[in-house]
Structures are given as structure tokens and as C-alpha cells.
CSV table of C-alpha atoms and ligand atoms in Angstrom, one decimal:
chain,number,residue,atom,x,y,z
A,3,UNK,CA,117.4,52.2,83.3
A,4,UNK,CA,118.8,55.5,82.0
A,5,UNK,CA,115.8,56.1,79.8
A,6,UNK,CA,112.2,55.3,80.2
A,7,UNK,CA,109.8,54.7,77.3
A,8,UNK,CA,106.1,55.1,77.2
A,9,UNK,CA,103.7,54.4,74.3
A,10,UNK,CA,100.9,56.9,73.7
A,11,UNK,CA,99.1,55.2,70.8
A,12,UNK,CA,101.3,56.2,67.7
A,13,UNK,CA,103.6,58.4,69.8
A,14,UNK,CA,106.6,57.2,71.8
A,15,UNK,CA,107.6,59.3,74.8
A,16,UNK,CA,111.2,58.9,75.9
A,17,UNK,CA,112.1,60.2,79.4
A,18,UNK,CA,115.8,60.8,80.2
A,19,UNK,CA,116.2,59.2,83.6
A,20,UNK,CA,119.5,59.9,85.5
A,21,UNK,CA,118.1,62.4,88.1
A,22,UNK,CA,121.1,61.9,90.3
A,23,UNK,CA,123.3,63.4,87.6
A,24,UNK,CA,120.8,65.9,86.3
A,25,UNK,CA,120.3,63.6,83.3
A,26,UNK,CA,124.0,64.0,82.2
A,27,UNK,CA,124.4,62.1,79.0
A,28,UNK,CA,126.7,59.2,79.8
A,29,UNK,CA,127.9,56.7,77.1
A,30,UNK,CA,125.6,54.0,78.6
A,31,UNK,CA,122.6,56.4,78.4
A,32,UNK,CA,123.5,57.3,74.8
A,33,UNK,CA,123.6,53.6,73.8
A,34,UNK,CA,120.4,52.8,75.6
A,35,UNK,CA,118.6,55.8,74.0
A,36,UNK,CA,119.8,55.1,70.5
A,37,UNK,CA,119.1,51.4,70.9
A,38,UNK,CA,115.5,52.1,71.8
A,39,UNK,CA,115.1,54.7,69.0
A,40,UNK,CA,116.6,52.4,66.3
A,41,UNK,CA,113.9,49.8,67.2
A,42,UNK,CA,111.2,52.5,67.3
A,43,UNK,CA,112.3,53.7,63.9
A,44,UNK,CA,111.4,50.3,62.4
A,45,UNK,CA,108.0,50.2,64.0
A,46,UNK,CA,105.2,50.9,61.5
A,47,UNK,CA,103.0,51.8,64.5
A,48,UNK,CA,105.0,54.8,65.5
A,49,UNK,CA,104.7,58.1,63.8
A,50,UNK,CA,106.5,60.5,66.2
A,51,UNK,CA,108.9,60.5,69.1
A,52,UNK,CA,109.0,62.9,72.0
A,53,UNK,CA,112.1,63.2,74.2
A,54,UNK,CA,111.9,64.9,77.5
A,55,UNK,CA,113.6,65.2,80.9
A,56,UNK,CA,112.2,66.2,84.3
A,57,UNK,CA,110.6,69.4,85.4
A,58,UNK,CA,113.9,70.9,86.5
A,59,UNK,CA,116.3,69.6,83.9
A,60,UNK,CA,116.2,68.3,80.3
A,61,UNK,CA,119.9,67.3,80.5
A,62,UNK,CA,122.9,69.1,82.1
A,63,UNK,CA,125.2,68.0,79.3
A,64,UNK,CA,127.6,65.3,78.5
A,65,UNK,CA,128.8,63.4,81.6
A,66,UNK,CA,131.7,65.4,83.0
A,67,UNK,CA,132.6,62.7,85.5
A,68,UNK,CA,132.9,60.1,82.8
A,69,UNK,CA,135.0,62.4,80.6
A,70,UNK,CA,137.2,64.1,83.1
A,71,UNK,CA,139.9,61.4,83.4
A,72,UNK,CA,140.2,60.7,79.7
A,73,UNK,CA,143.2,61.5,77.6
A,74,UNK,CA,143.4,62.8,74.0
A,75,UNK,CA,144.2,59.3,72.8
A,76,UNK,CA,141.2,57.8,74.8
A,77,UNK,CA,138.9,60.4,73.1
A,78,UNK,CA,140.4,59.7,69.7
A,79,UNK,CA,140.4,55.9,69.9
A,80,UNK,CA,136.8,55.8,71.3
A,81,UNK,CA,135.8,58.5,68.8
A,82,UNK,CA,133.9,59.9,71.8
A,83,UNK,CA,130.4,61.2,71.0
A,84,UNK,CA,130.5,59.6,67.5
A,85,UNK,CA,127.7,57.3,68.6
A,86,UNK,CA,125.3,60.3,68.6
A,87,UNK,CA,125.4,60.1,64.8
A,88,UNK,CA,123.0,57.1,65.3
A,89,UNK,CA,120.4,59.6,66.5
A,90,UNK,CA,120.7,61.7,63.4
A,91,UNK,CA,120.1,58.7,61.2
A,92,UNK,CA,116.5,58.3,62.6
A,93,UNK,CA,113.8,58.8,60.1
A,94,UNK,CA,110.9,59.2,62.5
A,95,UNK,CA,110.0,62.8,63.4
A,96,UNK,CA,111.3,63.8,66.8
A,97,UNK,CA,110.3,66.6,69.2
A,98,UNK,CA,112.4,67.7,72.2
A,99,UNK,CA,110.1,68.8,75.1
A,100,UNK,CA,112.5,70.9,77.3
A,101,UNK,CA,111.8,72.0,80.8
A,102,UNK,CA,114.6,73.4,83.0
A,103,UNK,CA,118.3,73.2,81.9
A,104,UNK,CA,119.3,72.0,78.5
A,105,UNK,CA,123.0,72.6,78.9
A,106,UNK,CA,126.0,71.5,76.7
A,107,UNK,CA,125.1,68.1,75.3
A,108,UNK,CA,121.6,68.5,76.5
A,109,UNK,CA,121.1,71.5,74.2
A,110,UNK,CA,122.9,69.6,71.5
A,111,UNK,CA,120.6,66.6,71.9
A,112,UNK,CA,117.6,68.8,71.7
A,113,UNK,CA,119.0,70.3,68.5
A,114,UNK,CA,119.3,66.9,67.0
A,115,UNK,CA,115.5,66.6,67.2
A,116,UNK,CA,113.4,68.0,64.5
A,117,UNK,CA,111.9,70.6,66.8
A,118,UNK,CA,112.3,72.0,70.3
A,119,UNK,CA,109.2,72.9,72.3
A,120,UNK,CA,110.2,74.6,75.6
A,121,UNK,CA,108.6,75.4,78.9
A,122,UNK,CA,108.7,79.0,79.9
A,123,UNK,CA,111.1,77.8,82.6
A,124,UNK,CA,113.6,76.3,80.2
A,125,UNK,CA,117.2,77.6,79.8
A,126,UNK,CA,119.7,76.7,77.1
A,127,UNK,CA,123.4,77.0,77.3
A,128,UNK,CA,126.7,75.8,75.8
A,129,UNK,CA,128.9,76.2,78.9
A,130,UNK,CA,131.8,73.9,77.7
A,131,UNK,CA,134.1,76.9,77.5
A,132,UNK,CA,134.0,77.1,81.3
A,133,UNK,CA,135.4,73.5,81.4
A,134,UNK,CA,138.3,74.3,79.1
A,135,UNK,CA,136.7,72.6,76.1
A,136,UNK,CA,134.3,73.4,73.3
A,137,UNK,CA,130.9,71.8,72.3
A,138,UNK,CA,131.5,68.3,70.9
A,139,UNK,CA,128.0,67.1,69.9
A,140,UNK,CA,127.3,69.5,67.1
A,141,UNK,CA,126.5,72.9,68.7
A,142,UNK,CA,129.0,75.0,66.7
A,143,UNK,CA,127.3,73.7,63.5
A,144,UNK,CA,123.6,73.2,64.4
A,145,UNK,CA,123.3,76.3,66.6
A,146,UNK,CA,124.9,78.5,63.9
A,147,UNK,CA,122.4,77.1,61.4
A,148,UNK,CA,119.5,77.8,63.7
A,149,UNK,CA,120.3,81.2,65.3
A,150,UNK,CA,123.2,82.5,63.2
A,151,UNK,CA,126.9,83.3,63.9
A,152,UNK,CA,126.4,86.4,66.1
A,153,UNK,CA,124.3,84.7,68.8
A,154,UNK,CA,126.2,81.4,68.6
A,155,UNK,CA,129.5,83.1,69.2
A,156,UNK,CA,127.9,84.9,72.2
A,157,UNK,CA,126.7,81.6,73.7
A,158,UNK,CA,129.7,79.5,72.9
A,159,UNK,CA,132.3,82.0,73.9
A,160,UNK,CA,130.7,83.1,77.2
A,161,UNK,CA,128.8,80.0,78.2
A,162,UNK,CA,125.9,82.2,79.3
A,163,UNK,CA,122.4,80.7,79.6
A,164,UNK,CA,119.6,81.8,77.3
A,165,UNK,CA,115.9,81.9,78.4
A,166,UNK,CA,113.2,80.1,76.6
A,167,UNK,CA,111.8,83.4,75.4
A,168,UNK,CA,115.2,84.5,73.9
A,169,UNK,CA,115.6,81.0,72.4
A,170,UNK,CA,112.3,81.3,70.7
A,171,UNK,CA,113.0,84.7,69.3
A,172,UNK,CA,116.4,83.6,68.1
A,173,UNK,CA,114.9,80.6,66.3
A,174,UNK,CA,116.2,77.7,68.4
A,175,UNK,CA,112.8,76.9,69.9
A,176,UNK,CA,109.6,76.4,67.8
A,177,UNK,CA,107.1,77.1,70.6
A,178,UNK,CA,107.0,78.0,74.3
A,179,UNK,CA,104.3,76.9,76.7
A,180,UNK,CA,103.7,77.3,80.5
A,181,UNK,CA,105.7,74.5,82.2
A,182,UNK,CA,102.5,72.8,83.5
A,183,UNK,CA,101.1,72.4,80.0
A,184,UNK,CA,104.2,71.6,78.0
A,185,UNK,CA,104.0,67.8,77.9
A,186,UNK,CA,100.3,67.7,77.0
A,187,UNK,CA,100.8,70.3,74.3
A,188,UNK,CA,103.8,68.4,72.8
A,189,UNK,CA,102.0,65.1,72.9
A,190,UNK,CA,99.0,66.6,71.1
A,191,UNK,CA,101.3,67.9,68.3
A,192,UNK,CA,103.1,64.6,68.2
A,193,UNK,CA,99.8,62.8,67.9
A,194,UNK,CA,98.8,65.1,65.0
A,195,UNK,CA,102.1,64.4,63.2
A,196,UNK,CA,101.7,60.7,63.8
A,197,UNK,CA,98.2,60.7,62.3
A,198,UNK,CA,99.6,61.9,58.9
A,199,UNK,CA,101.1,59.6,56.3
A,200,UNK,CA,104.3,58.1,57.8
A,201,UNK,CA,105.9,58.2,54.3
A,202,UNK,CA,105.0,61.8,53.8
A,203,UNK,CA,106.3,63.0,57.3
A,204,UNK,CA,109.5,61.2,56.7
A,205,UNK,CA,109.9,62.7,53.2
A,206,UNK,CA,109.1,66.2,54.7
A,207,UNK,CA,111.7,66.0,57.3
A,208,UNK,CA,114.3,64.6,54.9
A,209,UNK,CA,113.6,67.5,52.5
A,210,UNK,CA,114.0,70.1,55.2
A,211,UNK,CA,117.1,68.5,56.6
A,212,UNK,CA,118.8,68.4,53.2
A,213,UNK,CA,118.5,72.2,53.0
A,214,UNK,CA,121.3,72.3,55.6
A,215,UNK,CA,123.5,70.1,53.5
A,216,UNK,CA,123.1,71.1,49.8
A,217,UNK,CA,122.7,74.3,47.8
A,218,UNK,CA,119.3,75.9,46.8
A,219,UNK,CA,119.1,74.5,43.3
A,220,UNK,CA,120.1,70.9,44.3
A,221,UNK,CA,117.8,71.1,47.4
A,222,UNK,CA,114.8,72.2,45.3
A,223,UNK,CA,115.6,69.4,42.8
A,224,UNK,CA,115.7,66.8,45.6
A,225,UNK,CA,112.5,68.1,47.1
A,226,UNK,CA,110.8,67.7,43.7
A,227,UNK,CA,112.0,64.1,43.5
A,228,UNK,CA,110.7,63.3,46.9
A,229,UNK,CA,107.4,65.0,46.0
A,230,UNK,CA,107.1,62.9,42.8
A,231,UNK,CA,107.9,59.8,44.8
A,232,UNK,CA,105.0,60.3,47.1
A,233,UNK,CA,102.7,59.8,44.1
A,234,UNK,CA,103.7,56.1,44.2
A,235,UNK,CA,102.1,55.8,47.7
A,236,UNK,CA,98.5,54.9,48.6
A,237,UNK,CA,98.6,57.7,51.2
A,238,UNK,CA,98.8,60.3,48.4
A,239,UNK,CA,95.7,58.8,46.7
A,240,UNK,CA,93.9,58.6,50.0
A,241,UNK,CA,94.8,62.2,51.1
A,242,UNK,CA,93.7,63.8,47.8
A,243,UNK,CA,90.6,61.6,47.4
A,244,UNK,CA,89.5,62.4,51.0
A,245,UNK,CA,89.9,66.1,50.3
A,246,UNK,CA,87.8,65.9,47.1
A,247,UNK,CA,85.1,63.9,48.9
A,248,UNK,CA,85.1,66.2,51.9
A,249,UNK,CA,86.0,63.5,54.4
A,250,UNK,CA,88.8,62.8,56.8
A,251,UNK,CA,91.7,60.8,55.3
A,252,UNK,CA,92.6,57.3,56.6
A,253,UNK,CA,96.3,56.9,56.0
A,254,UNK,CA,97.4,53.3,55.9
A,255,UNK,CA,100.7,54.1,57.7
A,256,UNK,CA,103.0,51.9,55.7
B,330,LIG,N1,128.0,65.6,84.1
B,330,LIG,C1,128.1,64.8,85.2
B,330,LIG,N2,127.5,65.1,86.4
B,330,LIG,C2,126.8,66.2,86.4
B,330,LIG,C3,126.6,67.1,85.3
B,330,LIG,C4,127.3,66.7,84.1
B,330,LIG,N3,127.2,67.4,83.0
B,330,LIG,N4,125.8,68.1,85.7
B,330,LIG,C5,125.5,67.9,87.0
B,330,LIG,N5,126.1,66.8,87.4
B,330,LIG,C6,126.0,66.2,88.8
B,330,LIG,C7,126.8,67.0,89.8
B,330,LIG,O1,128.2,66.7,89.7
B,330,LIG,C8,126.1,66.6,91.1
B,330,LIG,O2,126.6,65.3,91.4
B,330,LIG,P1,127.0,65.0,93.0
B,330,LIG,O3,125.7,65.0,93.7
B,330,LIG,O4,127.6,63.7,92.9
B,330,LIG,O5,127.9,66.1,93.4
B,330,LIG,C9,124.7,66.4,90.7
B,330,LIG,O6,124.7,66.2,89.2
B,330,LIG,C10,123.8,67.7,91.0
B,330,LIG,O7,124.4,68.8,90.3
B,330,LIG,P2,124.6,70.2,91.0
B,330,LIG,O8,124.7,70.1,92.5
B,330,LIG,O9,125.6,71.0,90.3
B,330,LIG,O10,123.1,70.8,90.7
B,330,LIG,P3,122.6,72.3,90.7
B,330,LIG,O11,121.1,72.3,90.6
B,330,LIG,O12,123.3,73.1,91.7
B,330,LIG,O13,123.1,72.8,89.2
B,330,LIG,C11,123.5,72.7,86.9
B,330,LIG,C12,122.6,72.3,88.0
B,330,LIG,C13,123.5,74.2,86.7
B,330,LIG,C14,123.0,72.0,85.6
B,330,LIG,C15,125.0,72.3,87.2
B,330,LIG,O14,125.0,71.0,87.6
B,330,LIG,C16,125.9,72.4,86.0
B,330,LIG,O15,126.4,73.5,85.7
B,330,LIG,N6,126.3,71.3,85.4
B,330,LIG,C17,127.3,71.2,84.3
B,330,LIG,C18,126.7,71.9,83.1
B,330,LIG,C19,127.8,71.8,82.0
B,330,LIG,O16,128.9,72.3,82.1
B,330,LIG,N7,127.4,71.1,80.9
B,330,LIG,C20,128.3,70.9,79.8
B,330,LIG,C21,129.0,69.5,79.9
B,330,LIG,S1,130.2,69.3,78.7
B,330,LIG,C22,129.3,68.9,77.3
B,330,LIG,O17,128.1,68.7,77.3
B,330,LIG,C23,130.0,68.7,76.0
B,330,LIG,C24,131.5,68.6,76.2
B,330,LIG,C25,132.2,68.6,74.9
B,330,LIG,C26,133.4,67.9,75.1
B,330,LIG,C27,133.9,67.5,73.7
B,330,LIG,C28,134.6,66.1,73.8
B,330,LIG,C29,134.8,65.5,72.5
């Protein structure tokens, strides 16, 4: 099994599991991961997904051994990496918990998640230039959106690693924790997110995501429509009534 899945109440923890290849993201691993996540996305009992690697590495990139012998036509005909779009169609909130290397596709997978929480030992890099290629799973687009052109060019053109501290300052990483505490901290945040209205968390991430796709006026208009739509849900009634009655809300998670 290339990925391991654990259930922690309303949170699913996915562990990348190819230690012999530093969790390099092979096509088989991608299919397995996205297959699991597509099922998880339909599960009303799941409110957040956490993706992690091992203590030393999150993932060392796309699988260079698998790619190295391919021709241009192989890549074109297979539309290599297009399967990762399945990951970005997920509606459940996702958090990447990164310890150790997140290189190449590893960093790009982390960026497909809604947030990256990193251990103080984590390092991030887009080293594809050293292999005679460029990032192919979204880094030139997502990294630029997150940390801007200047730093993205620095990383993509030199392939240099960036520490967790630099990544947090630059805006790639949401929070940094000591390595020993990272997973517990991430699972606690994931449990908190999963305790909120499932409909509202999905709407929230959709609204934030669309800010990357549409202009300000259209984005604010779409946000308002999503906001209005939540007034058709029992969770809105419950959340506001609970506030007024000074009690904890009990969201029905449908
Ligand atoms: N793919 C396949 N195997 C890998 C990868 C990888 N990305 N990374 C490590 N491995 C394998 C090694 O080959 C080695 O295998 P073996 O035991 O059979 O020799 C094993 O994992 C252990 O690796 P190392 O001995 O190198 O371990 P170290 O601890 O010394 O170093 C590093 C760890 C720093 C992570 C190092 O392995 C490394 O630099 N890896 C490559 C990082 C990299 O370049 N990543 C980018 C990959 S390309 C990519 O992600 C996108 C490509 C875009 C192409 C676009 C196409 C459309």
C-alpha cells in the first residue's frame, strides 16, 4: 500500500507510505491517494483530511525513476500528472502536515491542500531545474500566488531549499511547530474544523479558492451568494440560535 489511512473520529489522516523512495509520488501512489480521497469526500462523517509523510520526508517529489525513460509523446499521450486535478476537485478541507523534505511534487502536493502546517525541521524546494525540467504539478502557478513572483523565481530558477521559518514568513506555510508536536497540533486543528458545519467549511474554502480564479468584484459577488445559500441550512439556524442561547452548537453535519 502506497498510502495508509487512519480514522480519528471526524478526521481522516493519510500517511504517504513509500519510504524506500522517500515517498516519491508514483502514478500508482497518486491513483491510490485520489481514490481514497474521492471516497472520503462523499463520507458525511468526515470533516477534515490531514496528509502527512514520515519524520524525515513528506515527499521527495514526483517519481524520477518512473519518469526518466519517458518520451515527449509518452508524457503527452498519458497527460502525465493530469490525474492530480482529481485532488483539487475535493471539497473536504485538507491540511498538509510537513516534516522533513517537501521537494518538487511533494511541495506541489502540499500546496494543493488548503493549508500547510510544518515542523521546524521541514524544508521546501522546487529542484526540477536541476533535472533539466520545470515543475509540472502546479508550482509555477500556486507558489507564485502564495509567495509572489520574486521568491518563486528564486526557488524555481535555483532549486534551493527553503526552511520552514522562511516558508512561514513568505506565506507558504500557515503555522510552524516543533517536529515532536506537529501531528498532534494538526490533528487538533483538523478536529476543530471537522466539528464545524460541513456545509459551511466547504463553502468557506470554495469562497477563498475562487479568489485565485476570479476578479475582486465577481469574487465578492460569489462569496455573497454562498453566504446567502447557507441560510437554507439547518446548521445556520443551529449556529445562530446556539449563540443567542449561550450554548455550544450541535451541527448536524449534512
Ligand atoms: N523519485 C524517485 N526516487 C527517489 C526520489 C524521487 N523524487 N527521491 C529519492 N528517491 C530514491 C533514491 O533514488 C534512492 O533510491 P535507491 O535507494 O534505489 O538509490 C532513495 O530514494 C533514497 O534517496 P537518497 O539516497 O537520495 O536519500 P537522501 O536522504 O540522501 O536524499 C533527497 C534525500 C534530498 C530528497 C534526495 O533523494 C533528492 O534530492 N531527491 C530528488 C528530489 C527532486 O529532485 N525532486 C523533484 C522531482 S521532479 C518533480 O517532482 C516534478 C517534475 C516535473 C516534471 C514535469 C513533467 C510533466
